[in-house]
């Protein structure tokens, strides 16, 4: 598995999650690997995640994995935008942190910005739930599908209260 294999391209992120975007691709590109590792890897389970990356890298995606990748990309695109918004809004320079504004734009209020960011996170979560629904639906007819998927039902630890 290549640690730098991306499940989604910048253009796919823009097509899925950002309408009418002239956004510099650098703002998105730097969050692709971070977002797929943070939001997708643990959810899918490491073995299934690595299988997908290997198949993407080697252009050997199975039909099942090609189908599930559509669902993964929907969730991932929204997580990437969620993570990139602070960098899009602000710029770190020698003099400190500045708003990234041009002469013709009007900045969103802090509340509006926060709501927009939260909306992207919630959409990512909802699309991630769709991954589970899809896999469970497929497993009803073909129980051997997605054998490496552990999903949210796998608990790696926790506290039980009585």
Tab-separated table of C-alpha atoms in Angstrom:
chain	number	residue	atom	x	y	z
A	1	UNK	CA	0.000	0.000	0.000
A	2	UNK	CA	1.287	3.425	-0.884
A	3	UNK	CA	0.755	5.861	1.940
A	4	UNK	CA	0.264	8.661	-0.558
A	5	UNK	CA	-2.482	7.033	-2.652
A	6	UNK	CA	-5.487	9.334	-2.832
A	7	UNK	CA	-9.038	8.009	-3.075
A	8	UNK	CA	-10.329	11.204	-4.664
A	9	UNK	CA	-9.016	13.977	-6.898
A	10	UNK	CA	-9.275	17.719	-6.352
A	11	UNK	CA	-11.629	17.984	-9.322
A	12	UNK	CA	-13.896	15.309	-7.852
A	13	UNK	CA	-14.017	17.223	-4.545
A	14	UNK	CA	-15.039	20.364	-6.419
A	15	UNK	CA	-17.627	18.506	-8.503
A	16	UNK	CA	-19.185	16.746	-5.504
A	17	UNK	CA	-19.070	19.347	-2.746
A	18	UNK	CA	-18.393	22.843	-4.084
A	19	UNK	CA	-20.749	24.584	-6.497
A	20	UNK	CA	-19.337	27.232	-8.858
A	21	UNK	CA	-15.861	27.049	-7.416
A	22	UNK	CA	-12.900	29.026	-8.654
A	23	UNK	CA	-11.041	27.908	-5.553
A	24	UNK	CA	-7.313	27.370	-5.880
A	25	UNK	CA	-6.727	23.619	-5.949
A	26	UNK	CA	-3.870	23.921	-3.440
A	27	UNK	CA	-6.410	24.658	-0.699
A	28	UNK	CA	-8.096	21.319	-1.353
A	29	UNK	CA	-5.148	19.141	-2.326
A	30	UNK	CA	-3.358	19.439	1.001
A	31	UNK	CA	-6.357	17.997	2.883
A	32	UNK	CA	-7.114	14.918	0.773
A	33	UNK	CA	-4.759	12.458	2.458
A	34	UNK	CA	-5.372	13.907	5.913
A	35	UNK	CA	-9.150	13.629	5.556
A	36	UNK	CA	-9.173	10.109	4.144
A	37	UNK	CA	-6.841	8.923	6.906
A	38	UNK	CA	-8.701	10.685	9.709
A	39	UNK	CA	-12.320	10.170	8.648
A	40	UNK	CA	-12.311	7.113	6.374
A	41	UNK	CA	-9.558	4.699	7.457
A	42	UNK	CA	-10.832	3.962	10.968
A	43	UNK	CA	-14.420	3.764	9.746
A	44	UNK	CA	-13.658	1.219	7.017
A	45	UNK	CA	-11.144	-0.703	9.076
A	46	UNK	CA	-7.456	-0.730	8.280
A	47	UNK	CA	-7.515	-3.942	6.217
A	48	UNK	CA	-10.333	-2.784	3.938
A	49	UNK	CA	-8.796	0.699	3.673
A	50	UNK	CA	-5.455	-0.795	2.597
A	51	UNK	CA	-7.179	-3.108	0.111
A	52	UNK	CA	-8.889	-0.124	-1.510
A	53	UNK	CA	-5.660	1.876	-1.708
A	54	UNK	CA	-3.790	-1.065	-3.231
A	55	UNK	CA	-6.500	-1.550	-5.842
A	56	UNK	CA	-6.643	2.181	-6.629
A	57	UNK	CA	-2.866	2.398	-6.954
A	58	UNK	CA	-2.645	-0.681	-9.178
A	59	UNK	CA	-5.812	0.091	-11.181
A	60	UNK	CA	-7.303	-3.265	-10.157
A	61	UNK	CA	-10.522	-2.167	-8.437
A	62	UNK	CA	-13.079	-4.935	-8.130
A	63	UNK	CA	-16.671	-4.202	-9.095
A	64	UNK	CA	-17.701	-4.166	-5.420
A	65	UNK	CA	-14.929	-1.749	-4.499
A	66	UNK	CA	-15.637	0.466	-7.501
A	67	UNK	CA	-19.243	0.720	-6.330
A	68	UNK	CA	-18.400	1.496	-2.698
A	69	UNK	CA	-15.829	4.086	-3.757
A	70	UNK	CA	-18.683	6.253	-5.085
A	71	UNK	CA	-20.136	6.394	-1.568
A	72	UNK	CA	-16.729	6.966	0.014
A	73	UNK	CA	-15.983	9.867	-2.334
A	74	UNK	CA	-19.248	11.605	-1.417
A	75	UNK	CA	-18.356	11.515	2.277
A	76	UNK	CA	-14.695	12.286	1.719
A	77	UNK	CA	-15.349	15.333	-0.474
A	78	UNK	CA	-17.394	16.963	2.289
A	79	UNK	CA	-14.813	16.148	4.958
A	80	UNK	CA	-12.094	17.682	2.782
A	81	UNK	CA	-14.029	20.924	2.352
A	82	UNK	CA	-14.744	20.973	6.100
A	83	UNK	CA	-11.029	20.658	6.852
A	84	UNK	CA	-9.914	23.149	4.194
A	85	UNK	CA	-12.310	25.990	5.059
A	86	UNK	CA	-10.139	27.552	7.790
A	87	UNK	CA	-7.206	27.758	5.372
A	88	UNK	CA	-9.443	29.146	2.634
A	89	UNK	CA	-10.765	31.822	4.989
A	90	UNK	CA	-7.492	32.742	6.649
A	91	UNK	CA	-3.938	33.229	5.529
A	92	UNK	CA	-0.891	32.859	7.737
A	93	UNK	CA	1.810	35.356	6.872
A	94	UNK	CA	4.811	36.987	8.490
A	95	UNK	CA	2.572	39.553	10.159
A	96	UNK	CA	0.124	37.034	11.610
A	97	UNK	CA	-3.199	35.544	10.539
A	98	UNK	CA	-5.235	37.489	7.981
A	99	UNK	CA	-8.592	37.010	6.271
A	100	UNK	CA	-8.309	35.891	2.643
A	101	UNK	CA	-10.529	38.502	1.022
A	102	UNK	CA	-10.482	40.185	-2.342
A	103	UNK	CA	-11.682	43.673	-3.173
A	104	UNK	CA	-15.146	42.591	-4.334
A	105	UNK	CA	-16.030	40.052	-1.668
A	106	UNK	CA	-17.925	40.523	1.534
A	107	UNK	CA	-16.811	38.274	4.373
A	108	UNK	CA	-19.266	35.879	5.988
A	109	UNK	CA	-20.016	36.512	9.626
A	110	UNK	CA	-18.368	34.197	12.122
A	111	UNK	CA	-21.754	32.570	12.729
A	112	UNK	CA	-22.398	32.044	9.018
A	113	UNK	CA	-18.886	30.675	8.517
A	114	UNK	CA	-19.299	28.301	11.458
A	115	UNK	CA	-22.677	27.125	10.171
A	116	UNK	CA	-21.263	26.505	6.701
A	117	UNK	CA	-18.361	24.529	8.094
A	118	UNK	CA	-20.642	22.500	10.366
A	119	UNK	CA	-22.920	21.790	7.400
A	120	UNK	CA	-20.032	20.200	5.500
A	121	UNK	CA	-19.130	18.047	8.506
A	122	UNK	CA	-22.717	16.864	8.933
A	123	UNK	CA	-23.033	16.053	5.228
A	124	UNK	CA	-19.826	14.026	5.447
A	125	UNK	CA	-21.268	12.108	8.407
A	126	UNK	CA	-24.524	11.428	6.575
A	127	UNK	CA	-22.728	10.225	3.467
A	128	UNK	CA	-20.559	8.013	5.671
A	129	UNK	CA	-23.722	6.438	7.092
A	130	UNK	CA	-24.759	5.685	3.511
A	131	UNK	CA	-21.617	3.567	3.146
A	132	UNK	CA	-22.843	1.352	5.978
A	133	UNK	CA	-26.376	1.165	4.585
A	134	UNK	CA	-25.049	0.230	1.152
A	135	UNK	CA	-22.755	-2.506	2.464
A	136	UNK	CA	-25.450	-3.935	4.742
A	137	UNK	CA	-27.881	-3.963	1.818
A	138	UNK	CA	-25.402	-5.791	-0.420
A	139	UNK	CA	-24.590	-8.278	2.352
A	140	UNK	CA	-28.280	-9.250	2.620
A	141	UNK	CA	-28.097	-10.823	-0.833
A	142	UNK	CA	-24.378	-11.614	-0.921
A	143	UNK	CA	-23.109	-12.207	2.637
A	144	UNK	CA	-19.516	-12.653	1.473
A	145	UNK	CA	-19.288	-9.138	0.024
A	146	UNK	CA	-16.867	-6.705	1.657
A	147	UNK	CA	-15.275	-9.251	4.005
A	148	UNK	CA	-12.626	-6.789	5.221
A	149	UNK	CA	-15.097	-4.029	6.126
A	150	UNK	CA	-15.389	-3.652	9.877
A	151	UNK	CA	-17.633	-0.593	9.952
A	152	UNK	CA	-19.022	1.236	12.900
A	153	UNK	CA	-20.249	-1.934	14.607
A	154	UNK	CA	-16.695	-2.953	15.453
A	155	UNK	CA	-15.751	-1.582	18.854
A	156	UNK	CA	-12.053	-1.203	19.534
A	157	UNK	CA	-12.532	-0.188	23.142
A	158	UNK	CA	-14.729	1.749	25.459
A	159	UNK	CA	-16.387	1.866	28.842
A	160	UNK	CA	-19.489	-0.084	29.806
A	161	UNK	CA	-21.727	1.557	32.417
A	162	UNK	CA	-24.123	-0.453	34.596
